[in-house]
PDB file of C-alpha atoms in Angstrom:
ATOM      1  CA  MET A   1     -42.069 -80.451  33.149  1.00  0.00           C
ATOM      2  CA  THR A   2     -44.984 -78.133  32.418  1.00  0.00           C
ATOM      3  CA  HIS A   3     -48.166 -78.901  34.339  1.00  0.00           C
ATOM      4  CA  GLN A   4     -51.208 -79.419  32.142  1.00  0.00           C
ATOM      5  CA  PRO A   5     -54.614 -78.696  33.696  1.00  0.00           C
ATOM      6  CA  GLU A   6     -57.033 -81.608  33.955  1.00  0.00           C
ATOM      7  CA  ALA A   7     -59.262 -81.973  30.902  1.00  0.00           C
ATOM      8  CA  ASP A   8     -62.454 -81.814  32.949  1.00  0.00           C
ATOM      9  CA  THR A   9     -61.430 -78.946  35.279  1.00  0.00           C
ATOM     10  CA  PHE A  10     -63.233 -75.684  34.488  1.00  0.00           C
ATOM     11  CA  THR A  11     -63.718 -72.392  36.262  1.00  0.00           C
ATOM     12  CA  THR A  12     -67.239 -71.086  35.821  1.00  0.00           C
ATOM     13  CA  ALA A  13     -67.205 -67.414  34.941  1.00  0.00           C
ATOM     14  CA  THR A  14     -69.132 -65.136  37.262  1.00  0.00           C
ATOM     15  CA  SER A  15     -70.993 -62.010  36.211  1.00  0.00           C
ATOM     16  CA  GLU A  16     -67.886 -60.021  37.169  1.00  0.00           C
ATOM     17  CA  ASP A  17     -65.768 -62.172  34.861  1.00  0.00           C
ATOM     18  CA  ALA A  18     -68.085 -61.679  31.871  1.00  0.00           C
ATOM     19  CA  ASP A  19     -66.358 -58.536  30.655  1.00  0.00           C
ATOM     20  CA  TRP A  20     -64.301 -57.727  27.586  1.00  0.00           C
ATOM     21  CA  GLN A  21     -61.396 -59.995  28.582  1.00  0.00           C
ATOM     22  CA  ILE A  22     -62.623 -63.389  27.397  1.00  0.00           C
ATOM     23  CA  PHE A  23     -59.054 -64.720  27.248  1.00  0.00           C
ATOM     24  CA  ARG A  24     -56.867 -63.829  30.238  1.00  0.00           C
ATOM     25  CA  GLY A  25     -53.694 -65.790  29.669  1.00  0.00           C
ATOM     26  CA  ASP A  26     -53.696 -67.268  33.191  1.00  0.00           C
ATOM     27  CA  GLY A  27     -54.024 -70.933  32.198  1.00  0.00           C
ATOM     28  CA  HIS A  28     -57.353 -71.448  33.999  1.00  0.00           C
ATOM     29  CA  ARG A  29     -60.202 -72.999  32.065  1.00  0.00           C
ATOM     30  CA  ARG A  30     -63.509 -71.225  32.489  1.00  0.00           C
ATOM     31  CA  VAL A  31     -66.958 -71.270  30.922  1.00  0.00           C
ATOM     32  CA  THR A  32     -67.209 -67.768  29.497  1.00  0.00           C
ATOM     33  CA  PRO A  33     -70.042 -66.484  27.312  1.00  0.00           C
ATOM     34  CA  ILE A  34     -68.848 -65.619  23.817  1.00  0.00           C
ATOM     35  CA  PRO A  35     -70.024 -62.103  22.883  1.00  0.00           C
ATOM     36  CA  GLU A  36     -71.903 -61.282  19.709  1.00  0.00           C
ATOM     37  CA  ALA A  37     -69.810 -60.852  16.586  1.00  0.00           C
ATOM     38  CA  PRO A  38     -69.590 -57.564  14.675  1.00  0.00           C
ATOM     39  CA  PRO A  39     -72.400 -57.281  12.109  1.00  0.00           C
ATOM     40  CA  TRP A  40     -69.903 -57.659   9.258  1.00  0.00           C
ATOM     41  CA  ARG A  41     -68.459 -60.893  10.756  1.00  0.00           C
ATOM     42  CA  SER A  42     -71.691 -62.723  11.526  1.00  0.00           C
ATOM     43  CA  PHE A  43     -72.276 -65.962   9.639  1.00  0.00           C
ATOM     44  CA  ALA A  44     -75.539 -66.950  11.281  1.00  0.00           C
ATOM     45  CA  GLY A  45     -77.623 -66.613   8.113  1.00  0.00           C
ATOM     46  CA  THR A  46     -78.318 -69.423   5.690  1.00  0.00           C
ATOM     47  CA  ARG A  47     -75.884 -69.560   2.778  1.00  0.00           C
ATOM     48  CA  GLY A  48     -77.321 -67.979  -0.340  1.00  0.00           C
ATOM     49  CA  SER A  49     -80.274 -66.351   1.415  1.00  0.00           C
ATOM     50  CA  ASP A  50     -81.129 -62.711   1.921  1.00  0.00           C
ATOM     51  CA  PRO A  51     -80.381 -61.410   5.433  1.00  0.00           C
ATOM     52  CA  PRO A  52     -83.335 -59.841   7.269  1.00  0.00           C
ATOM     53  CA  ALA A  53     -83.756 -56.147   6.496  1.00  0.00           C
ATOM     54  CA  ALA A  54     -83.081 -55.246  10.128  1.00  0.00           C
ATOM     55  CA  GLU A  55     -79.623 -56.867   9.912  1.00  0.00           C
ATOM     56  CA  VAL A  56     -78.478 -55.017   6.781  1.00  0.00           C
ATOM     57  CA  PRO A  57     -76.376 -51.975   7.730  1.00  0.00           C
ATOM     58  CA  ARG A  58     -77.138 -48.762   5.922  1.00  0.00           C
ATOM     59  CA  TYR A  59     -74.741 -48.194   3.032  1.00  0.00           C
ATOM     60  CA  VAL A  60     -73.484 -44.614   3.095  1.00  0.00           C
ATOM     61  CA  ILE A  61     -72.922 -43.143  -0.368  1.00  0.00           C
ATOM     62  CA  GLY A  62     -72.929 -39.605  -1.734  1.00  0.00           C
ATOM     63  CA  ARG A  63     -75.399 -38.255  -4.259  1.00  0.00           C
ATOM     64  CA  ALA A  64     -72.781 -38.042  -7.016  1.00  0.00           C
ATOM     65  CA  GLU A  65     -71.767 -41.689  -6.521  1.00  0.00           C
ATOM     66  CA  ALA A  66     -75.408 -42.802  -6.395  1.00  0.00           C
ATOM     67  CA  ASP A  67     -76.004 -41.042  -9.726  1.00  0.00           C
ATOM     68  CA  VAL A  68     -73.203 -43.094 -11.302  1.00  0.00           C
ATOM     69  CA  VAL A  69     -74.797 -46.300  -9.992  1.00  0.00           C
ATOM     70  CA  ASN A  70     -78.129 -45.237 -11.467  1.00  0.00           C
ATOM     71  CA  ALA A  71     -76.468 -44.527 -14.813  1.00  0.00           C
ATOM     72  CA  ALA A  72     -75.105 -48.080 -14.911  1.00  0.00           C
ATOM     73  CA  LEU A  73     -78.546 -49.464 -14.019  1.00  0.00           C
ATOM     74  CA  HIS A  74     -80.268 -47.515 -16.799  1.00  0.00           C
ATOM     75  CA  LEU A  75     -77.602 -48.333 -19.395  1.00  0.00           C
ATOM     76  CA  ARG A  76     -77.382 -52.028 -18.420  1.00  0.00           C
ATOM     77  CA  ARG A  77     -73.616 -51.670 -18.239  1.00  0.00           C
ATOM     78  CA  PRO A  78     -71.177 -53.168 -15.717  1.00  0.00           C
ATOM     79  CA  LEU A  79     -70.112 -50.816 -12.929  1.00  0.00           C
ATOM     80  CA  LEU A  80     -66.317 -50.672 -12.583  1.00  0.00           C
ATOM     81  CA  VAL A  81     -65.628 -49.594  -8.986  1.00  0.00           C
ATOM     82  CA  THR A  82     -62.170 -48.455  -7.885  1.00  0.00           C
ATOM     83  CA  GLY A  83     -60.801 -47.064  -4.623  1.00  0.00           C
ATOM     84  CA  HIS A  84     -58.591 -47.890  -1.664  1.00  0.00           C
ATOM     85  CA  PRO A  85     -59.284 -51.094   0.298  1.00  0.00           C
ATOM     86  CA  GLY A  86     -62.070 -50.597   2.815  1.00  0.00           C
ATOM     87  CA  THR A  87     -63.939 -47.868   0.950  1.00  0.00           C
ATOM     88  CA  GLY A  88     -66.982 -50.094   0.425  1.00  0.00           C
ATOM     89  CA  LYS A  89     -66.439 -51.333  -3.124  1.00  0.00           C
ATOM     90  CA  SER A  90     -67.631 -54.889  -2.528  1.00  0.00           C
ATOM     91  CA  SER A  91     -70.377 -53.812  -0.105  1.00  0.00           C
ATOM     92  CA  LEU A  92     -71.932 -51.707  -2.855  1.00  0.00           C
ATOM     93  CA  ALA A  93     -73.189 -54.863  -4.599  1.00  0.00           C
ATOM     94  CA  ALA A  94     -74.994 -56.008  -1.446  1.00  0.00           C
ATOM     95  CA  ALA A  95     -76.453 -52.527  -0.942  1.00  0.00           C
ATOM     96  CA  ILE A  96     -77.888 -52.487  -4.475  1.00  0.00           C
ATOM     97  CA  ALA A  97     -79.313 -56.006  -4.142  1.00  0.00           C
ATOM     98  CA  HIS A  98     -80.913 -55.182  -0.793  1.00  0.00           C
ATOM     99  CA  GLU A  99     -82.387 -51.825  -1.784  1.00  0.00           C
ATOM    100  CA  LEU A 100     -83.809 -53.097  -5.083  1.00  0.00           C
ATOM    101  CA  GLY A 101     -84.920 -56.474  -3.735  1.00  0.00           C
ATOM    102  CA  LEU A 102     -82.844 -58.474  -6.229  1.00  0.00           C
ATOM    103  CA  GLY A 103     -82.046 -61.438  -4.005  1.00  0.00           C
ATOM    104  CA  PRO A 104     -78.694 -62.737  -2.741  1.00  0.00           C
ATOM    105  CA  VAL A 105     -75.577 -61.399  -4.446  1.00  0.00           C
ATOM    106  CA  LEU A 106     -73.807 -63.799  -6.799  1.00  0.00           C
ATOM    107  CA  ARG A 107     -70.112 -63.485  -5.922  1.00  0.00           C
ATOM    108  CA  TRP A 108     -67.101 -64.276  -8.068  1.00  0.00           C
ATOM    109  CA  PRO A 109     -63.887 -63.597  -6.099  1.00  0.00           C
ATOM    110  CA  VAL A 110     -61.166 -63.421  -8.740  1.00  0.00           C
ATOM    111  CA  ASN A 111     -57.609 -64.661  -8.245  1.00  0.00           C
ATOM    112  CA  SER A 112     -54.664 -65.528 -10.488  1.00  0.00           C
ATOM    113  CA  ARG A 113     -56.147 -68.966 -11.271  1.00  0.00           C
ATOM    114  CA  SER A 114     -59.660 -67.770 -12.125  1.00  0.00           C
ATOM    115  CA  THR A 115     -61.047 -68.495 -15.586  1.00  0.00           C
ATOM    116  CA  LEU A 116     -64.222 -67.394 -17.295  1.00  0.00           C
ATOM    117  CA  GLN A 117     -65.049 -71.052 -17.965  1.00  0.00           C
ATOM    118  CA  GLY A 118     -65.170 -71.792 -14.249  1.00  0.00           C
ATOM    119  CA  ALA A 119     -67.348 -68.749 -13.594  1.00  0.00           C
ATOM    120  CA  LEU A 120     -69.824 -69.792 -16.307  1.00  0.00           C
ATOM    121  CA  TYR A 121     -70.230 -73.482 -15.466  1.00  0.00           C
ATOM    122  CA  ARG A 122     -68.445 -76.627 -14.279  1.00  0.00           C
ATOM    123  CA  TYR A 123     -69.073 -80.101 -15.675  1.00  0.00           C
ATOM    124  CA  ASP A 124     -68.205 -83.160 -13.591  1.00  0.00           C
ATOM    125  CA  ALA A 125     -67.425 -85.524 -16.461  1.00  0.00           C
ATOM    126  CA  ILE A 126     -65.650 -88.013 -14.187  1.00  0.00           C
ATOM    127  CA  GLY A 127     -68.617 -88.181 -11.823  1.00  0.00           C
ATOM    128  CA  ARG A 128     -70.992 -88.839 -14.694  1.00  0.00           C
ATOM    129  CA  LEU A 129     -68.714 -91.534 -16.107  1.00  0.00           C
ATOM    130  CA  GLN A 130     -68.516 -93.254 -12.728  1.00  0.00           C
ATOM    131  CA  GLU A 131     -72.293 -93.114 -12.379  1.00  0.00           C
ATOM    132  CA  SER A 132     -72.807 -94.634 -15.843  1.00  0.00           C
ATOM    133  CA  ASN A 133     -70.490 -97.544 -14.970  1.00  0.00           C
ATOM    134  CA  LEU A 134     -72.448 -98.507 -11.878  1.00  0.00           C
ATOM    135  CA  PRO A 135     -74.694-101.580 -12.205  1.00  0.00           C
ATOM    136  CA  GLU A 136     -78.327-100.916 -13.090  1.00  0.00           C
ATOM    137  CA  ASP A 137     -80.747-100.591 -10.198  1.00  0.00           C
ATOM    138  CA  GLY A 138     -84.319-101.112 -11.275  1.00  0.00           C
ATOM    139  CA  GLU A 139     -85.677 -99.114  -8.346  1.00  0.00           C
ATOM    140  CA  LYS A 140     -83.365 -96.147  -8.805  1.00  0.00           C
ATOM    141  CA  THR A 141     -83.369 -93.713 -11.704  1.00  0.00           C
ATOM    142  CA  ARG A 142     -79.952 -92.657 -12.931  1.00  0.00           C
ATOM    143  CA  PRO A 143     -79.297 -88.926 -12.548  1.00  0.00           C
ATOM    144  CA  ASP A 144     -79.251 -87.079 -15.853  1.00  0.00           C
ATOM    145  CA  ILE A 145     -76.454 -84.872 -17.145  1.00  0.00           C
ATOM    146  CA  GLY A 146     -77.929 -81.829 -15.408  1.00  0.00           C
ATOM    147  CA  SER A 147     -76.987 -83.310 -12.040  1.00  0.00           C
ATOM    148  CA  PHE A 148     -73.318 -83.177 -13.038  1.00  0.00           C
ATOM    149  CA  LEU A 149     -73.335 -79.640 -14.392  1.00  0.00           C
ATOM    150  CA  ARG A 150     -73.436 -76.557 -12.160  1.00  0.00           C
ATOM    151  CA  LEU A 151     -73.611 -72.953 -13.310  1.00  0.00           C
ATOM    152  CA  GLY A 152     -71.038 -70.641 -11.747  1.00  0.00           C
ATOM    153  CA  PRO A 153     -71.833 -67.128 -10.487  1.00  0.00           C
ATOM    154  CA  VAL A 154     -71.581 -65.522 -13.930  1.00  0.00           C
ATOM    155  CA  GLY A 155     -73.587 -68.323 -15.530  1.00  0.00           C
ATOM    156  CA  THR A 156     -76.285 -68.111 -12.852  1.00  0.00           C
ATOM    157  CA  ALA A 157     -76.498 -64.338 -13.322  1.00  0.00           C
ATOM    158  CA  LEU A 158     -77.376 -64.909 -17.006  1.00  0.00           C
ATOM    159  CA  VAL A 159     -80.246 -67.328 -16.344  1.00  0.00           C
ATOM    160  CA  PRO A 160     -83.504 -65.906 -17.807  1.00  0.00           C
ATOM    161  CA  ALA A 161     -85.576 -64.164 -15.124  1.00  0.00           C
ATOM    162  CA  SER A 162     -88.123 -61.385 -14.808  1.00  0.00           C
ATOM    163  CA  ARG A 163     -85.775 -59.358 -12.598  1.00  0.00           C
ATOM    164  CA  PRO A 164     -81.988 -59.138 -12.845  1.00  0.00           C
ATOM    165  CA  ARG A 165     -79.559 -60.611 -10.324  1.00  0.00           C
ATOM    166  CA  VAL A 166     -76.625 -58.728  -8.824  1.00  0.00           C
ATOM    167  CA  LEU A 167     -73.228 -60.152  -9.789  1.00  0.00           C
ATOM    168  CA  LEU A 168     -70.111 -59.104  -7.873  1.00  0.00           C
ATOM    169  CA  VAL A 169     -66.854 -59.674  -9.771  1.00  0.00           C
ATOM    170  CA  ASP A 170     -64.476 -58.952  -6.915  1.00  0.00           C
ATOM    171  CA  GLU A 171     -60.913 -57.745  -7.551  1.00  0.00           C
ATOM    172  CA  LEU A 172     -60.808 -58.418 -11.276  1.00  0.00           C
ATOM    173  CA  ASP A 173     -57.348 -56.851 -11.432  1.00  0.00           C
ATOM    174  CA  LYS A 174     -55.966 -59.919  -9.600  1.00  0.00           C
ATOM    175  CA  GLY A 175     -56.945 -62.206 -12.475  1.00  0.00           C
ATOM    176  CA  ASP A 176     -55.116 -63.149 -15.644  1.00  0.00           C
ATOM    177  CA  VAL A 177     -54.363 -60.287 -18.004  1.00  0.00           C
ATOM    178  CA  ASP A 178     -56.723 -61.754 -20.641  1.00  0.00           C
ATOM    179  CA  LEU A 179     -59.669 -62.245 -18.282  1.00  0.00           C
ATOM    180  CA  PRO A 180     -61.295 -58.807 -18.907  1.00  0.00           C
ATOM    181  CA  ASN A 181     -61.261 -59.432 -22.650  1.00  0.00           C
ATOM    182  CA  ASP A 182     -62.753 -62.894 -22.092  1.00  0.00           C
ATOM    183  CA  LEU A 183     -65.670 -61.228 -20.312  1.00  0.00           C
ATOM    184  CA  LEU A 184     -66.382 -58.814 -23.162  1.00  0.00           C
ATOM    185  CA  THR A 185     -68.358 -61.197 -25.369  1.00  0.00           C
ATOM    186  CA  VAL A 186     -70.437 -62.534 -22.489  1.00  0.00           C
ATOM    187  CA  PHE A 187     -71.282 -59.044 -21.239  1.00  0.00           C
ATOM    188  CA  GLU A 188     -72.064 -57.781 -24.742  1.00  0.00           C
ATOM    189  CA  GLU A 189     -74.249 -60.696 -25.812  1.00  0.00           C
ATOM    190  CA  GLY A 190     -75.668 -61.688 -22.425  1.00  0.00           C
ATOM    191  CA  SER A 191     -75.384 -65.356 -23.357  1.00  0.00           C
ATOM    192  CA  PHE A 192     -73.069 -68.348 -23.564  1.00  0.00           C
ATOM    193  CA  GLU A 193     -73.154 -71.929 -24.845  1.00  0.00           C
ATOM    194  CA  ILE A 194     -72.683 -75.147 -22.918  1.00  0.00           C
ATOM    195  CA  PRO A 195     -71.320 -77.564 -25.565  1.00  0.00           C
ATOM    196  CA  GLU A 196     -71.934 -80.634 -23.390  1.00  0.00           C
ATOM    197  CA  LEU A 197     -75.674 -79.855 -23.622  1.00  0.00           C
ATOM    198  CA  SER A 198     -75.887 -78.517 -27.172  1.00  0.00           C
ATOM    199  CA  ARG A 199     -74.552 -81.860 -28.474  1.00  0.00           C
ATOM    200  CA  LEU A 200     -77.385 -83.844 -26.892  1.00  0.00           C
ATOM    201  CA  PRO A 201     -80.110 -85.320 -29.128  1.00  0.00           C
ATOM    202  CA  GLU A 202     -83.310 -83.343 -29.744  1.00  0.00           C
ATOM    203  CA  GLU A 203     -85.351 -85.325 -27.223  1.00  0.00           C
ATOM    204  CA  GLN A 204     -82.929 -84.074 -24.527  1.00  0.00           C
ATOM    205  CA  ALA A 205     -83.012 -80.437 -25.621  1.00  0.00           C
ATOM    206  CA  ASP A 206     -84.299 -79.210 -22.244  1.00  0.00           C
ATOM    207  CA  VAL A 207     -82.030 -79.920 -19.279  1.00  0.00           C
ATOM    208  CA  ASP A 208     -82.380 -78.723 -15.690  1.00  0.00           C
ATOM    209  CA  VAL A 209     -78.933 -77.892 -14.320  1.00  0.00           C
ATOM    210  CA  LEU A 210     -77.675 -76.923 -10.879  1.00  0.00           C
ATOM    211  CA  THR A 211     -76.935 -73.250 -10.181  1.00  0.00           C
ATOM    212  CA  SER A 212     -74.845 -71.260  -7.715  1.00  0.00           C
ATOM    213  CA  ASP A 213     -77.971 -70.825  -5.594  1.00  0.00           C
ATOM    214  CA  PRO A 214     -78.177 -73.695  -3.096  1.00  0.00           C
ATOM    215  CA  HIS A 215     -80.731 -76.379  -4.033  1.00  0.00           C
ATOM    216  CA  GLN A 216     -81.862 -74.413  -7.110  1.00  0.00           C
ATOM    217  CA  ARG A 217     -81.951 -75.513 -10.738  1.00  0.00           C
ATOM    218  CA  ALA A 218     -82.370 -73.677 -14.014  1.00  0.00           C
ATOM    219  CA  ARG A 219     -83.623 -74.962 -17.358  1.00  0.00           C
ATOM    220  CA  VAL A 220     -81.187 -74.757 -20.256  1.00  0.00           C
ATOM    221  CA  VAL A 221     -82.616 -75.156 -23.755  1.00  0.00           C
ATOM    222  CA  ARG A 222     -80.377 -76.609 -26.487  1.00  0.00           C
ATOM    223  CA  GLY A 223     -77.284 -75.741 -24.513  1.00  0.00           C
ATOM    224  CA  MET A 224     -77.778 -71.950 -24.612  1.00  0.00           C
ATOM    225  CA  VAL A 225     -78.070 -69.692 -21.575  1.00  0.00           C
ATOM    226  CA  GLN A 226     -79.501 -66.314 -22.623  1.00  0.00           C
ATOM    227  CA  CYS A 227     -80.500 -63.655 -20.110  1.00  0.00           C
ATOM    228  CA  THR A 228     -83.754 -61.733 -20.476  1.00  0.00           C
ATOM    229  CA  GLU A 229     -82.608 -59.018 -18.060  1.00  0.00           C
ATOM    230  CA  PHE A 230     -78.920 -58.102 -18.029  1.00  0.00           C
ATOM    231  CA  PRO A 231     -77.567 -58.593 -14.498  1.00  0.00           C
ATOM    232  CA  VAL A 232     -76.440 -55.728 -12.296  1.00  0.00           C
ATOM    233  CA  VAL A 233     -72.686 -56.273 -12.560  1.00  0.00           C
ATOM    234  CA  VAL A 234     -70.380 -54.683  -9.979  1.00  0.00           C
ATOM    235  CA  ILE A 235     -66.680 -55.134 -10.806  1.00  0.00           C
ATOM    236  CA  THR A 236     -64.177 -54.046  -8.176  1.00  0.00           C
ATOM    237  CA  SER A 237     -60.523 -53.216  -8.677  1.00  0.00           C
ATOM    238  CA  ASN A 238     -57.754 -52.098  -6.320  1.00  0.00           C
ATOM    239  CA  GLY A 239     -55.840 -50.574  -9.220  1.00  0.00           C
ATOM    240  CA  GLU A 240     -53.132 -53.237  -9.370  1.00  0.00           C
ATOM    241  CA  ARG A 241     -53.372 -53.263 -13.173  1.00  0.00           C
ATOM    242  CA  ASP A 242     -55.013 -51.230 -15.920  1.00  0.00           C
ATOM    243  CA  PHE A 243     -57.755 -52.821 -18.008  1.00  0.00           C
ATOM    244  CA  PRO A 244     -57.869 -52.844 -21.836  1.00  0.00           C
ATOM    245  CA  PRO A 245     -59.545 -49.760 -23.393  1.00  0.00           C
ATOM    246  CA  ALA A 246     -62.237 -51.911 -25.057  1.00  0.00           C
ATOM    247  CA  PHE A 247     -63.213 -53.307 -21.662  1.00  0.00           C
ATOM    248  CA  ARG A 248     -63.218 -49.936 -19.891  1.00  0.00           C
ATOM    249  CA  ARG A 249     -65.338 -48.451 -22.690  1.00  0.00           C
ATOM    250  CA  ARG A 250     -68.093 -50.955 -21.950  1.00  0.00           C
ATOM    251  CA  CYS A 251     -68.136 -50.195 -18.214  1.00  0.00           C
ATOM    252  CA  VAL A 252     -69.393 -47.242 -16.184  1.00  0.00           C
ATOM    253  CA  PRO A 253     -66.514 -46.113 -13.923  1.00  0.00           C
ATOM    254  CA  LEU A 254     -67.084 -45.233 -10.272  1.00  0.00           C
ATOM    255  CA  HIS A 255     -64.292 -44.170  -7.913  1.00  0.00           C
ATOM    256  CA  LEU A 256     -64.993 -44.347  -4.191  1.00  0.00           C
ATOM    257  CA  GLY A 257     -62.733 -41.921  -2.334  1.00  0.00           C
ATOM    258  CA  ASP A 258     -61.719 -42.080   1.305  1.00  0.00           C
ATOM    259  CA  PRO A 259     -64.655 -40.881   3.444  1.00  0.00           C
ATOM    260  CA  ASP A 260     -64.283 -37.591   5.332  1.00  0.00           C
ATOM    261  CA  GLU A 261     -65.127 -37.161   9.020  1.00  0.00           C
ATOM    262  CA  ALA A 262     -68.834 -36.565   8.464  1.00  0.00           C
ATOM    263  CA  ARG A 263     -69.102 -39.639   6.238  1.00  0.00           C
ATOM    264  CA  LEU A 264     -67.159 -41.729   8.768  1.00  0.00           C
ATOM    265  CA  ARG A 265     -69.635 -40.787  11.478  1.00  0.00           C
ATOM    266  CA  GLU A 266     -72.502 -41.794   9.209  1.00  0.00           C
ATOM    267  CA  ILE A 267     -70.821 -45.133   8.541  1.00  0.00           C
ATOM    268  CA  ILE A 268     -70.321 -45.833  12.254  1.00  0.00           C
ATOM    269  CA  THR A 269     -73.944 -45.002  12.980  1.00  0.00           C
ATOM    270  CA  GLY A 270     -75.156 -47.158  10.091  1.00  0.00           C
ATOM    271  CA  HIS A 271     -73.183 -50.208  11.227  1.00  0.00           C
ATOM    272  CA  LEU A 272     -73.079 -49.925  15.016  1.00  0.00           C
ATOM    273  CA  GLY A 273     -75.758 -47.399  15.981  1.00  0.00           C
ATOM    274  CA  PRO A 274     -75.714 -43.916  17.550  1.00  0.00           C
ATOM    275  CA  GLU A 275     -74.688 -45.275  20.961  1.00  0.00           C
ATOM    276  CA  ALA A 276     -71.376 -46.511  19.578  1.00  0.00           C
ATOM    277  CA  LEU A 277     -70.764 -43.193  17.807  1.00  0.00           C
ATOM    278  CA  ALA A 278     -71.307 -41.201  21.006  1.00  0.00           C
ATOM    279  CA  ASP A 279     -68.146 -42.662  22.549  1.00  0.00           C
ATOM    280  CA  ALA A 280     -66.005 -42.762  19.407  1.00  0.00           C
ATOM    281  CA  GLY A 281     -64.961 -39.145  18.856  1.00  0.00           C
ATOM    282  CA  ASP A 282     -61.312 -39.699  19.842  1.00  0.00           C
ATOM    283  CA  LEU A 283     -61.150 -42.865  17.727  1.00  0.00           C
ATOM    284  CA  VAL A 284     -62.364 -40.997  14.659  1.00  0.00           C
ATOM    285  CA  GLN A 285     -59.728 -38.303  15.214  1.00  0.00           C
ATOM    286  CA  ALA A 286     -56.988 -40.903  15.756  1.00  0.00           C
ATOM    287  CA  PHE A 287     -58.072 -42.686  12.580  1.00  0.00           C
ATOM    288  CA  LEU A 288     -57.992 -39.474  10.517  1.00  0.00           C
ATOM    289  CA  ALA A 289     -54.562 -38.545  11.898  1.00  0.00           C
ATOM    290  CA  GLN A 290     -53.076 -41.937  11.092  1.00  0.00           C
ATOM    291  CA  ARG A 291     -54.767 -42.106   7.686  1.00  0.00           C
ATOM    292  CA  ALA A 292     -53.065 -38.822   6.770  1.00  0.00           C
ATOM    293  CA  MET A 293     -49.701 -40.592   7.228  1.00  0.00           C
ATOM    294  CA  GLY A 294     -50.543 -43.824   5.426  1.00  0.00           C
ATOM    295  CA  GLU A 295     -53.339 -45.894   3.932  1.00  0.00           C
ATOM    296  CA  LEU A 296     -56.036 -47.108   6.334  1.00  0.00           C
ATOM    297  CA  ALA A 297     -59.276 -48.941   5.609  1.00  0.00           C
ATOM    298  CA  THR A 298     -62.587 -47.718   6.992  1.00  0.00           C
ATOM    299  CA  ASP A 299     -63.376 -51.125   8.440  1.00  0.00           C
ATOM    300  CA  GLN A 300     -60.333 -50.723  10.700  1.00  0.00           C
ATOM    301  CA  LEU A 301     -62.088 -47.778  12.347  1.00  0.00           C
ATOM    302  CA  LEU A 302     -65.250 -49.856  12.658  1.00  0.00           C
ATOM    303  CA  ASN A 303     -63.214 -52.581  14.363  1.00  0.00           C
ATOM    304  CA  ALA A 304     -61.848 -50.063  16.867  1.00  0.00           C
ATOM    305  CA  VAL A 305     -65.277 -48.590  17.599  1.00  0.00           C
ATOM    306  CA  PHE A 306     -66.788 -52.060  18.011  1.00  0.00           C
ATOM    307  CA  LEU A 307     -64.079 -53.050  20.509  1.00  0.00           C
ATOM    308  CA  ARG A 308     -64.472 -49.785  22.434  1.00  0.00           C
ATOM    309  CA  HIS A 309     -68.240 -50.223  22.557  1.00  0.00           C
ATOM    310  CA  GLY A 310     -67.720 -53.763  23.865  1.00  0.00           C
ATOM    311  CA  GLY A 311     -65.553 -52.576  26.760  1.00  0.00           C
ATOM    312  CA  ALA A 312     -62.007 -52.685  25.372  1.00  0.00           C
ATOM    313  CA  ARG A 313     -59.511 -50.124  26.680  1.00  0.00           C
ATOM    314  CA  LEU A 314     -58.393 -48.338  23.522  1.00  0.00           C
ATOM    315  CA  GLU A 315     -55.908 -45.546  24.057  1.00  0.00           C
ATOM    316  CA  ALA A 316     -53.654 -43.752  21.583  1.00  0.00           C
ATOM    317  CA  GLY A 317     -51.170 -46.617  21.696  1.00  0.00           C
ATOM    318  CA  GLY A 318     -51.180 -50.363  22.238  1.00  0.00           C
ATOM    319  CA  LEU A 319     -54.368 -52.034  21.049  1.00  0.00           C
ATOM    320  CA  LEU A 320     -55.525 -48.992  19.082  1.00  0.00           C
ATOM    321  CA  ASN A 321     -52.320 -48.936  17.057  1.00  0.00           C
ATOM    322  CA  THR A 322     -52.690 -52.667  16.480  1.00  0.00           C
ATOM    323  CA  VAL A 323     -56.198 -52.208  15.084  1.00  0.00           C
ATOM    324  CA  LEU A 324     -55.313 -49.068  13.078  1.00  0.00           C
ATOM    325  CA  HIS A 325     -52.186 -50.392  11.372  1.00  0.00           C
ATOM    326  CA  ARG A 326     -51.233 -48.784   8.073  1.00  0.00           C
ATOM    327  CA  LEU A 327     -51.868 -51.016   5.076  1.00  0.00           C
ATOM    328  CA  ASN A 328     -48.880 -49.699   3.146  1.00  0.00           C
ATOM    329  CA  ALA A 329     -46.381 -49.738   6.002  1.00  0.00           C
ATOM    330  CA  ASP A 330     -43.021 -51.411   5.382  1.00  0.00           C
ATOM    331  CA  GLY A 331     -42.191 -54.608   7.158  1.00  0.00           C
TER     332      GLY A 331
END
């Protein structure tokens, strides 16, 4: 019979214990300080808010790629970003929003079940019906239809505003084959209709609805949402499927290639600081050598450097090979 330690028996960690090995596999319970998370895995901020400027890592991009981004901004066209996983496609949206002061990024992660309807708005018809069937309460005002209707990320991005929002449509190639074509009309006209609101009588023409921003509402007039500034749309794709020519023609294409050694060093410095880079030369070389044999993501190198900087023993084998595993390896 296996002995189970008492529930209230702990070993208090000493200063000598507070090293990289938080878990030791010896079965002893101990109070061990949990180290800080990597910057890209910290969830301490409030949902839907802008992180402090000091906590936003510098986004490393070349002049040619930055020119393509600027072209999309001037033309008010969606930016279609391709490249291997880990090349910074999704992070580009956050970098644009931060640098231009456009607020939190509106994110639409696409999967095989995603629909444009769900990204524009959701209407809780059942909730409203249940509310209407409740007995009248003279001291309580019934919520109006706007309390049962919430704009999705695409719908929120099209709300009229003096400055555009940044909309990230992440991995569009994972969606239904018709989804890009469904987006065409919305992106061309910058508007959409909410039939549940447009059918209301004239005295209810103006309705305040919920948005994707926490605790925020937007006014919808006669059921139409029409942007005044076209949002900064960043669409990412891993190249799993080609998009229709009509859709590609309305986008500005940007391909992010695998960063070279100099760019990798810039990325490490931007995310983890010059101190981490100073002790990462062999990790960069190991990463480049393994990437030459198979696909690796840049964030895998960042993981290795972060662990090394935190005290992990990373040699050419073992833990390093676990962190730098090829994404396209068989089995």
